[in-house]
Each structure stands twice: as C-alpha cells, then as structure tokens.
Coordinates of C-alpha atoms and ligand atoms in Angstrom, one line a residue:
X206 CA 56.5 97.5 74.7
X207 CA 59.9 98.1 76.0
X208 CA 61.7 99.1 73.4
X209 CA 65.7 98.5 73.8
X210 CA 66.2 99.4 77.2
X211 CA 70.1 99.0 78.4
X212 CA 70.0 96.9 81.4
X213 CA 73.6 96.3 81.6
X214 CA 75.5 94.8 84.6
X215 CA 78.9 95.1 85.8
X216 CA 81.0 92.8 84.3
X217 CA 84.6 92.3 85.1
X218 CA 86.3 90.6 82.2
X219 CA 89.9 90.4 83.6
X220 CA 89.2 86.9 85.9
X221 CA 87.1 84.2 84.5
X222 CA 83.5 83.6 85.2
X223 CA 82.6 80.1 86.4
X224 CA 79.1 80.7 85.3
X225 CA 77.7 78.5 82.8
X226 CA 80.5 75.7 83.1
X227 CA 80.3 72.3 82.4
X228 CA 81.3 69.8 86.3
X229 CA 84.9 69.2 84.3
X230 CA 85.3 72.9 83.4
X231 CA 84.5 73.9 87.1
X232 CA 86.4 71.1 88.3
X233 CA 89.7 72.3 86.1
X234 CA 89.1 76.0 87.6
X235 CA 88.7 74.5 90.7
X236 CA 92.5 72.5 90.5
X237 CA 93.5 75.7 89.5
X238 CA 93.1 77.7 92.1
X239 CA 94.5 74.6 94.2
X240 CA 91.4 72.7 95.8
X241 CA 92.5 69.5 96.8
X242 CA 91.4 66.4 94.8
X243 CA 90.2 64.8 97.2
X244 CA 87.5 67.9 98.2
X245 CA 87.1 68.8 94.0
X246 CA 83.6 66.6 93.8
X247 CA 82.1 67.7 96.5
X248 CA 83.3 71.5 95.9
X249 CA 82.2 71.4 92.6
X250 CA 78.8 69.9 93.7
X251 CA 78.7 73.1 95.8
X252 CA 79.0 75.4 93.2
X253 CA 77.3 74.0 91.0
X254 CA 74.0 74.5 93.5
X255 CA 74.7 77.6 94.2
X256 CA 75.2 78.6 90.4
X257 CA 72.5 76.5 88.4
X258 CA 69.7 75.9 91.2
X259 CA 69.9 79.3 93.3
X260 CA 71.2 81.5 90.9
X261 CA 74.0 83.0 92.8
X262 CA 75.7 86.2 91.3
X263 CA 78.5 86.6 94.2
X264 CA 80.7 84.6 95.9
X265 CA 79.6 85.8 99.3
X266 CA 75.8 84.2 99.0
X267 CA 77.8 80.7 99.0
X268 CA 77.0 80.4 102.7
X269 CA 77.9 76.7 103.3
X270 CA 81.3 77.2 101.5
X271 CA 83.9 78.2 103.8
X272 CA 84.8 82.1 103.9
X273 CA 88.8 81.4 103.3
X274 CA 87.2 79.7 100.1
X275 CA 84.8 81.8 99.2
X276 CA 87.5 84.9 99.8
X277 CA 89.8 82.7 97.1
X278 CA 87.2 82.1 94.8
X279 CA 86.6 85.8 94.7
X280 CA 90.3 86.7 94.2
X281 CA 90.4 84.2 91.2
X282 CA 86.9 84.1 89.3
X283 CA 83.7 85.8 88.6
X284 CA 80.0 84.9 88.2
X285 CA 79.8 87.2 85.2
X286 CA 77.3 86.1 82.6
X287 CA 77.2 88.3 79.1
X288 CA 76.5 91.6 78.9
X289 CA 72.9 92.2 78.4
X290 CA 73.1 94.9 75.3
X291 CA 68.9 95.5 74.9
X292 CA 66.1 94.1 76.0
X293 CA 62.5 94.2 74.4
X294 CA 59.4 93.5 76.0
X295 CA 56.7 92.8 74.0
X296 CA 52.7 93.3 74.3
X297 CA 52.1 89.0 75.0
X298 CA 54.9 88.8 77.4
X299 CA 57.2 87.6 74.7
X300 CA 60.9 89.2 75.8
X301 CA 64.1 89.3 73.5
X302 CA 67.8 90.0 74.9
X303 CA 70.3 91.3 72.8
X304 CA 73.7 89.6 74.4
X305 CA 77.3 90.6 74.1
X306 CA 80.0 88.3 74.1
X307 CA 83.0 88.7 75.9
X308 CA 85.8 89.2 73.2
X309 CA 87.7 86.0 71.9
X310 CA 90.8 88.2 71.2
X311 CA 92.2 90.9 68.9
X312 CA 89.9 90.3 65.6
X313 CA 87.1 89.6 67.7
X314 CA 84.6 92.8 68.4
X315 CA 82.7 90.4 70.5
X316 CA 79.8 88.9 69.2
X317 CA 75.9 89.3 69.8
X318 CA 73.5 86.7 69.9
X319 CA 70.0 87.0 70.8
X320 CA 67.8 84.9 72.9
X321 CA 63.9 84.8 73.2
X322 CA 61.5 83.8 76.0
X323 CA 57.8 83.2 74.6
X324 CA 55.4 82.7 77.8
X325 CA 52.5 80.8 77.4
X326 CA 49.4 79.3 79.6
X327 CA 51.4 75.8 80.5
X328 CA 55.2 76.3 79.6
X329 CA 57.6 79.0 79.1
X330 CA 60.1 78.4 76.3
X331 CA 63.6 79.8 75.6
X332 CA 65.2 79.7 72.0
X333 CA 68.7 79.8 72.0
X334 CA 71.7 80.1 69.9
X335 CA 74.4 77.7 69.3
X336 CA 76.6 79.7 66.8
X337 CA 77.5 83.1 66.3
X338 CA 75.9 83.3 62.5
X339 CA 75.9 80.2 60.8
X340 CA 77.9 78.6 57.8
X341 CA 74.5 77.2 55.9
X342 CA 72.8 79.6 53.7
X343 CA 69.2 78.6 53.6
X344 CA 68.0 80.8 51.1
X345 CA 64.7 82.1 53.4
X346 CA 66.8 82.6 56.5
X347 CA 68.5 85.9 57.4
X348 CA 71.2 84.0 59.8
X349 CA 72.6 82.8 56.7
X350 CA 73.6 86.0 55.0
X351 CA 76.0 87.2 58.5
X352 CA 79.6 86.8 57.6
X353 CA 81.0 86.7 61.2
X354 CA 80.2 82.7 62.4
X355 CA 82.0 81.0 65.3
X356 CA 80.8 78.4 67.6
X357 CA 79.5 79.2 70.7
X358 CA 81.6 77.7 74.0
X359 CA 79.0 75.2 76.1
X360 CA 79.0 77.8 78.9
X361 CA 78.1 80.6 76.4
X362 CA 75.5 78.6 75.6
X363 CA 74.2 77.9 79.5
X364 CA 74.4 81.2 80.1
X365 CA 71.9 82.3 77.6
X366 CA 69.4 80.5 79.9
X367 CA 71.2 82.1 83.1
X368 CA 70.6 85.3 81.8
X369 CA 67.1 84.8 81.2
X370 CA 66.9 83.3 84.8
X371 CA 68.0 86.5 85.8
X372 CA 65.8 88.7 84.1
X373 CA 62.8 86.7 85.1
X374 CA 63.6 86.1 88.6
X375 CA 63.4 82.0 87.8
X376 CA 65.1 80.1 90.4
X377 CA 64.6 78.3 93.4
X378 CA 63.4 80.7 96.0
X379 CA 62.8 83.5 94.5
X380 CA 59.2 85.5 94.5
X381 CA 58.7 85.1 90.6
X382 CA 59.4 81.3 90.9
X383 CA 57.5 80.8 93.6
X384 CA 54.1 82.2 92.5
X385 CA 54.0 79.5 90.0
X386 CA 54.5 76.7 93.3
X387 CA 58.1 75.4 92.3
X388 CA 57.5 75.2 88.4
X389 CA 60.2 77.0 86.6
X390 CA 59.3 80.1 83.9
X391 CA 61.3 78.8 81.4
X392 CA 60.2 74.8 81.0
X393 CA 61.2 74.2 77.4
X394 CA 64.6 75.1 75.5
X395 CA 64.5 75.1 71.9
X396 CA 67.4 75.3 70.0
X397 CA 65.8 77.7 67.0
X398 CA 67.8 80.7 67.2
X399 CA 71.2 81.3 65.7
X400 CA 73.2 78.7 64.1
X401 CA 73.3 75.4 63.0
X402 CA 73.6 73.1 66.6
X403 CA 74.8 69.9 65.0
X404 CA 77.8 71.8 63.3
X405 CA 78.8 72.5 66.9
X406 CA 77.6 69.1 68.3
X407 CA 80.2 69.0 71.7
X408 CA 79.8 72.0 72.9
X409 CA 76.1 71.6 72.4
X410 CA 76.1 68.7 74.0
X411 CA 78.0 69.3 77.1
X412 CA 75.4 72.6 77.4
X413 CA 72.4 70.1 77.3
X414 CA 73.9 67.8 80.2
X415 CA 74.3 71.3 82.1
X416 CA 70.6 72.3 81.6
X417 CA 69.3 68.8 82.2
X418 CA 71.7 67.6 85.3
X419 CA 69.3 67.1 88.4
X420 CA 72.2 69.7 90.4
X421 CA 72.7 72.0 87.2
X422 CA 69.6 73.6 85.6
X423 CA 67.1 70.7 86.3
X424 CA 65.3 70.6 82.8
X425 CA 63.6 67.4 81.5
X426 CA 65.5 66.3 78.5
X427 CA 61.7 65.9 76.9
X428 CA 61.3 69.7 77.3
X429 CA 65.0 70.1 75.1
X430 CA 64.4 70.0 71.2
X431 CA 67.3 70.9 68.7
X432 CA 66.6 71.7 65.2
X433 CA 68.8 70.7 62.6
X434 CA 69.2 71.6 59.0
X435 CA 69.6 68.1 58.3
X436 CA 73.3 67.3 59.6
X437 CA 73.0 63.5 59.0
X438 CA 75.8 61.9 60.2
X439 CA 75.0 64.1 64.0
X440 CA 71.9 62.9 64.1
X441 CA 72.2 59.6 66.1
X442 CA 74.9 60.9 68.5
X443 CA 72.3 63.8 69.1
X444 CA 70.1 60.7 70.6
X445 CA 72.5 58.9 72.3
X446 CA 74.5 61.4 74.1
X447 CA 71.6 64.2 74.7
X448 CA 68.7 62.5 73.7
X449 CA 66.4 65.5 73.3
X450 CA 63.6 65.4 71.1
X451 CA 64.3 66.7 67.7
X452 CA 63.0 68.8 65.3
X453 CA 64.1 68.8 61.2
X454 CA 63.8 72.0 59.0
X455 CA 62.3 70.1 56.1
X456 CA 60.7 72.8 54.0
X457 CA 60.1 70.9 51.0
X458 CA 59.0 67.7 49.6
X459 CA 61.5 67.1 46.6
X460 CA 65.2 67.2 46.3
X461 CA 65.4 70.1 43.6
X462 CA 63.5 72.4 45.9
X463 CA 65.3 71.6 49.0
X464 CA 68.7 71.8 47.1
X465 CA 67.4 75.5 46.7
X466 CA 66.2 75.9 50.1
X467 CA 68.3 74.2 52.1
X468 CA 71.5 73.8 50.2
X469 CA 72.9 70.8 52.7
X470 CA 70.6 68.9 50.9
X471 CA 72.5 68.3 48.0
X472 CA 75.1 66.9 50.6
X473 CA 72.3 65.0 52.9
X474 CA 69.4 64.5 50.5
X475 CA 65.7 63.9 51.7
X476 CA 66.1 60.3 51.6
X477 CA 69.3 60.2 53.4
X478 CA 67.5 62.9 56.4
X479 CA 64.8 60.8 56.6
X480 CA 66.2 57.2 57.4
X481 CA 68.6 59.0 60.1
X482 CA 65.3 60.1 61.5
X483 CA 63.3 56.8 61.2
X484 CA 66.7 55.4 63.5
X485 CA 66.6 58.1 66.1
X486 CA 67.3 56.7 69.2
X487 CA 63.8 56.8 71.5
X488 CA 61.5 57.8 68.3
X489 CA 58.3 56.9 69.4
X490 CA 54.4 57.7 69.4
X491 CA 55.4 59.7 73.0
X492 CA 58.8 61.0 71.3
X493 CA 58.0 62.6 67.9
X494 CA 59.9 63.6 65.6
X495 CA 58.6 67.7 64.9
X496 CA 59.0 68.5 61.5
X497 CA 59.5 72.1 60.4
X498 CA 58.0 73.5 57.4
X499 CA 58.4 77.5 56.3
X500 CA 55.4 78.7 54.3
X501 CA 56.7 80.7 51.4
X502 CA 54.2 81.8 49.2
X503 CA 54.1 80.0 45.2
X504 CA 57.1 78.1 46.2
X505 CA 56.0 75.2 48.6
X506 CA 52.5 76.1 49.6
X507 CA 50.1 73.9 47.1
X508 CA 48.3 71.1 48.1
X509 CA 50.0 68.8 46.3
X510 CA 52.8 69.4 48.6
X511 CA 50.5 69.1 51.3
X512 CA 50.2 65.5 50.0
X513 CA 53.2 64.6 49.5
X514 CA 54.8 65.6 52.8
X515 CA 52.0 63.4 54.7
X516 CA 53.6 60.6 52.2
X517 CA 56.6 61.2 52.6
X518 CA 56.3 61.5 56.1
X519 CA 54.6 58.3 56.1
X520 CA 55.7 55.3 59.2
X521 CA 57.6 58.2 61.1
X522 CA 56.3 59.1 64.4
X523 CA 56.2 62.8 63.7
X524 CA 54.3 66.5 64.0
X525 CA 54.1 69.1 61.6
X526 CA 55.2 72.6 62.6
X527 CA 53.8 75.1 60.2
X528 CA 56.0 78.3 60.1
X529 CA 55.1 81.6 58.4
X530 CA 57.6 83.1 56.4
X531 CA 59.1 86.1 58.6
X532 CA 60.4 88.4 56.0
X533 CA 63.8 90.2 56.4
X534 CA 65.2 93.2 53.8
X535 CA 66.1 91.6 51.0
X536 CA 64.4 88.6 51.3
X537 CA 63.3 87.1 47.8
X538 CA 60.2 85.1 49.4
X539 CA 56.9 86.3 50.5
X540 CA 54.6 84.3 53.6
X541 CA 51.9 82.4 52.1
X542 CA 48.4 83.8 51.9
X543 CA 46.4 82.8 55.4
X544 CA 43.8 80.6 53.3
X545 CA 46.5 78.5 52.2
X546 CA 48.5 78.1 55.0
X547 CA 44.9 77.1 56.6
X548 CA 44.1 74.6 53.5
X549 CA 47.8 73.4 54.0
X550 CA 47.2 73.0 57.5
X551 CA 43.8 71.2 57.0
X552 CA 45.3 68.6 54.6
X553 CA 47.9 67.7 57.3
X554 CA 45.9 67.2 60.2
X555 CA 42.8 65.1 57.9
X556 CA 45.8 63.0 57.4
X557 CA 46.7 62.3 61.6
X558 CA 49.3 64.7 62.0
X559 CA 49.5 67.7 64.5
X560 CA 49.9 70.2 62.6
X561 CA 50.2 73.6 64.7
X562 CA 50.8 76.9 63.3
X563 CA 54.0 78.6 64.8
X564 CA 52.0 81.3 65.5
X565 CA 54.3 85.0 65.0
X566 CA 54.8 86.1 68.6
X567 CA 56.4 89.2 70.1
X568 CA 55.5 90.8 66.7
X569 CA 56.3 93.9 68.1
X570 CA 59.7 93.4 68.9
X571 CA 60.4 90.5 66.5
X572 CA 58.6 92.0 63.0
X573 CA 56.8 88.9 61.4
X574 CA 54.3 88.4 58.7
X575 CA 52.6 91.6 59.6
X576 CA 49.5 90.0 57.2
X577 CA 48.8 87.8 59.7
X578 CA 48.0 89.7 62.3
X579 CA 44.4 89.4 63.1
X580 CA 44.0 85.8 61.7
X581 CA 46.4 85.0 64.1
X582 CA 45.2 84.8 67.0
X583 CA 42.1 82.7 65.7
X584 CA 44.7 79.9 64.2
X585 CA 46.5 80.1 67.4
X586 CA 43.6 78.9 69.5
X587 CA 42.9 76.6 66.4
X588 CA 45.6 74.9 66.6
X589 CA 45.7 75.0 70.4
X590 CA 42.2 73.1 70.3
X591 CA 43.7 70.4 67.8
X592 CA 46.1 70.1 70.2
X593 CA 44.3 68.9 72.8
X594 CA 41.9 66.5 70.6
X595 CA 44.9 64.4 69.7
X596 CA 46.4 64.7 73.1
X597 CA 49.4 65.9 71.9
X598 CA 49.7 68.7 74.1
X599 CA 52.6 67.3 76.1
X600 CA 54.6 67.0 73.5
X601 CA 56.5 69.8 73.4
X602 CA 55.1 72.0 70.4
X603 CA 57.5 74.8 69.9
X604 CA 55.2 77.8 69.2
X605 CA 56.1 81.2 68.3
X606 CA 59.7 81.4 67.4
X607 CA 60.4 83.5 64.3
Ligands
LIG20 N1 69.9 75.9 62.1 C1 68.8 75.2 62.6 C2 68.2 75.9 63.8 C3 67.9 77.4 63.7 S1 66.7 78.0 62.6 C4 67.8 74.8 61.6 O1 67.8 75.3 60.5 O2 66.9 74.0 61.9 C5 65.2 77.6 63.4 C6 64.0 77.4 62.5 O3 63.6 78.7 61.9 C7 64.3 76.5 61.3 O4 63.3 75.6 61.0 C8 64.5 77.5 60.2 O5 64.4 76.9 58.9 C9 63.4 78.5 60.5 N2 63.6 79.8 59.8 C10 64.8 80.5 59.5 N3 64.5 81.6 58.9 C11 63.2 81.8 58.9 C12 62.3 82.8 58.4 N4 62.8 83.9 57.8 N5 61.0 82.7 58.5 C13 60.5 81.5 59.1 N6 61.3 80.5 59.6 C14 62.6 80.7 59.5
LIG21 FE1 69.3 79.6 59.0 FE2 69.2 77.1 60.2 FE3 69.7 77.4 57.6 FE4 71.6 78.2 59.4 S1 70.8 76.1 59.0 S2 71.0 79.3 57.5 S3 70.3 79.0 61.0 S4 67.8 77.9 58.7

C-alpha cells in the first residue's frame, strides 16, 4: 500500500483552466480571448482532442494549432486540473485520490472530494462525486453528516476522470493505454461517491455529454450509471438528456423503514420511486435498472425482506446490488453477518435476479466490513460465476465501491 503520498502538481490558479469544459464553456473562453466566430467550431474541436483524447497538459503539445495561438492560449488559460492532495494504493490495484478544489471565494477553504478507481479482469471503473457533501441524511451514510455541501461545476466533475487519466497513463497513445490494445483503463463511471447527482442534475448532465462525446472522453453511455436517492421528478430527464443506466439506493422494502433510512422517502415514497423507474426511458432486459441495497444487520437483512423486495421488484427489468454495510465512527448500524447476506443473496437470485455482492475493495485504504474479509473473496468469485450463468456480465455491475 501507498499510503498518502503527496503527488501534487503545479497549479497556477490566477488564469483559468480549460480543462474539463463543456464545447459551450470552451467556446465562451475561446470568444474571449477573441477567436473569430467563424474559426470557434473548428478551434474548439481542436482542443477539445487535444484535452479529452490525448490528454494534453500544456499548450505547446497542441502541434496542429498555430504557435501565435497556442502563445495566446498560454497567456490567457491553463490546463490545470485539481490539486491531487493524497493518493492511496491499495493491495488489488484499487487507487483513491484525495482532490483539492480550487477556492470558490472568501468563505470557501476549497473543498475535497475523493475519487476511486477499482481495476478488475474486463473493466476499470471510476466513482465519482457530484457534490461537495450532500444535503440528504441517509441515516447509514457518512456523506450525510458533512456540513460543508455545494455542487460541483460540470468541469470539476470531468476532471475527476482527467485526473485519474493522468495518474494511470490512460489516453490515446500512451504506454499504459496501449498494452491493453486501444481499450481505455477506466471503461465504467459510476456516479457512487459524494453527493446526491440528481440534486445537481445540469451540471451532471453537461459532465456526462463531455465523458460520452465521440471527441471528448469517448465513454459508452451504457458504461455511465448514476445512483440516486430516489429524486423522482429527475428521473426521466436523467433518461432523456444522458440516458445512462441507473441505479436506485432502495434499502428497504416498506415505507416506515425507508422514511428512516432514506429520509427523501417521506417526500418520494416507494411507490412514487418505483413507477418513475418502471417509465425510464430505454428500461429494458439489455438496460436494467441496478437496484442498491445496504445490508445492515437486524434492520433489513431477514428473509422476509428478501421476499418482498423480489415482489416488489416484480415486472421491472432490474439487478440487485448487495452492499455491505461499511461502518464509519459513530455509525449506529452494524454489516449483516456473512450467512445472511449469503441466504439474502440466495433468495434473490432463486427468484431470477442478479444479485452480486458489492464486494469491499481497497480495504486497505477504504476500511470496510473488516468481518468480511476472508469470505470475501469466495462471494466475489460467487457472484462473478452467477454472473456469467445469466449472461449478465455486460451489464455493467458496479462492484466494489464502499
Ligand atoms: N447519493 C447517491 C449516490 C452516492 S452514494 C445515492 O445515495 O444513491 C452511493 C451508494 O453507496 C448508495 O447506494 C448509498 O446508499 C451507498 N452507501 C452510502 N453509505 C454507505 C455505507 N456506509 N455502507 C454501504 N453503502 C453505503
Ligand atoms: Fe449518502 Fe447518497 Fe444519502 Fe447523500 S443521498 S446521504 S450521498 S446515501
């Protein structure tokens, strides 16, 4: 393990960075600075390669930009992406950054957000933030108990992955890239860490047209999932205007518990989350609906619940993402025992559903249910193997985030 090393680059905060902008940002920056409107397209088309494919860091590696232009787009902008505060390395590969904001203004310290990369045998996946903190208060989630909570801008949130193409070498023509013949590192985004996305539905959404634009970040809107809370009325324009796949934090089977849970319940209730899910735009065999449910010990564990979430779940094309509790300090829950999570498990896939376990990875930089350890790594390949049976393997499982 790497524990915390400071890996920090030079950033210069007094001109802006065009890294991470959306084509109207760039093309605003660009009409700044004074490029004609007649050129702006095709300039911005420029950048854009040289900033999303090729993972420029200065100005002067623009070759087929002019050097008049390139010596103005120097004197006006950076390519700064956010300081890199810490990053861990853990035993399987999994890596976590620790990123620092730039500051927003006088009250604002600059905030951190973290962002993960989980390596596996057939995709690399990213989890990143959409808020700093977040304004929900599920009652099992430590995100919920930071005061500071402000939206992240769309290009804070691209940069999250350009940082991570950074560290991993992960662009066209580089070495790292390369060895795997073209495919990218990171092939899945999963919005899973900080914040509630649909609360900051825009900027989100302009951030998922960067990643997926075929001269931006080239990822396969199939291989983008945002989990939600349960932001009802967000849902459909999720579909329409990104049309990831999604995933819901369900967590329990009845209103009174998910009230506790998930206190946006008593605004959305089950019933209410559900039909905006059976409407998704695209929902389909091919285009499930991931459903994610945290095992807490004595609280949403038995059987019966096992039972009623395959009813309830019941006409909806959908997979069931098992999550062990990770505990925090302070937290009032405890994981569920392994044989239940396993009986829990069972239940779900006798009834047709997928139902991997989000296996704990990175434990060693990431602290999860520490109980787990050895059994993990048995369920993992478990759940791997049911995988493949039902040939759901394409389908964008999220393992592994905590
Ligand atoms: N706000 C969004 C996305 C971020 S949370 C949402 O709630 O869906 C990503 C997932 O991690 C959610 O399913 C969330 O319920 C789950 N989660 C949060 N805290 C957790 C914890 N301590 N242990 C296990 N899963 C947790
Ligand atoms: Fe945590 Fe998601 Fe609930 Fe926010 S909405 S408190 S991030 S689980």
């Amino acid at each position: 393990m790497n524990q915390g090393t400071e890996v920090n680059t030079a950033t210069d905060l007094t001109k802006p960075s065009l890294a991470g902008l959306t084509r109207a940002q760039m093309g605003d920056a660009l009409t700044s600075m004074g490029v004609d409107a007649k050129s702006l397209k095709m300039r911005v088309g420029q950048l854009w390669h040289w900033i999303y494919v090729r993972g420029a860091i200065n100005f002067s590696d623009m070759t087929n930009v002019s050097k008049a232009l390139r010596e103005s787009l120097e004197h006006h902008f950076t390519l700064t992406r956010p300081t890199i505060s810490s990053e861990q390395i853990s035993k399987d590969g999994t890596r976590k950054w620790l990123l620092r904001l730039p500051s927003k203004g006088a009250y604002d310290k600059g905030a951190e957000i973290e962002v993960v990369y989980i390596p596996e045998s057939d995709r690399g996946t990213l989890c990143v933030s959409s808020q700093v903190g977040c304004t929900l208060t599920c009652t099992f989630c430590h995100t919920g108990t930071q005061k500071l909570v402000r939206n992240l801008e769309p290009s804070e949130i691209v940069a999250q992955v350009l940082v991570a193409r950074d560290a991993l070498g992960d662009y066209q023509g580089r070495p790292e890239t390369d060895k795997r013949e073209g495919a990218r590192l990171i092939s899945n985004i999963v919005f899973m860490g900080m914040g509630e996305p649909l609360y900051n539905f825009e900027n989100v959404r302009d951030a998922i047209h960067v990643m997926t634009d075929q001269e931006g970040l080239q990822l396969s809107r199939r291989k983008i999932t945002v989990s939600t809370s349960g932001v009802v009325p967000q849902i459909e324009a999720l579909g329409l205007e990104a049309n990831t796949m999604l995933a819901i934090s369900l967590h329990a089977t009845n209103d009174a518990l998910r009230d506790e849970l998930v206190p946006l319940n008593r605004k959305y209730n089950i019933k209410m989350l559900l039909d905006a899910c059976r409407n998704y735009p695209g929902l389909s065999n091919a285009r499930r609906i991931t459903f994610e449910y945290v095992m807490l010990k004595g609280v949403n564990d038995s059987l019966a619940e096992a039972r009623a979430l395959v009813r309830l779940l019941s006409g909806i094309p959908a997979k069931i993402n098992l999550i062990p509790f990770n505990p925090w300090p302070g937290s009032k829950y405890v994981c569920s025992e392994w044989d239940q999570i396993e009986a829990f498990s069972d239940y779900v896939f006798s009834a047709g559903y997928s139902s991997p376990v989000r296996t704990p990875r990175g434990r060693d930089i990431l602290a999860a249910c520490g109980q787990l350890k050895s059994e993990t790594e048995k369920m993992r390949a478990r759940a791997r193997l049911m995988l493949e049976d039902t040939a759901l393997l394409e389908q964008n499982s999220v393992n592994g985030l905590d």
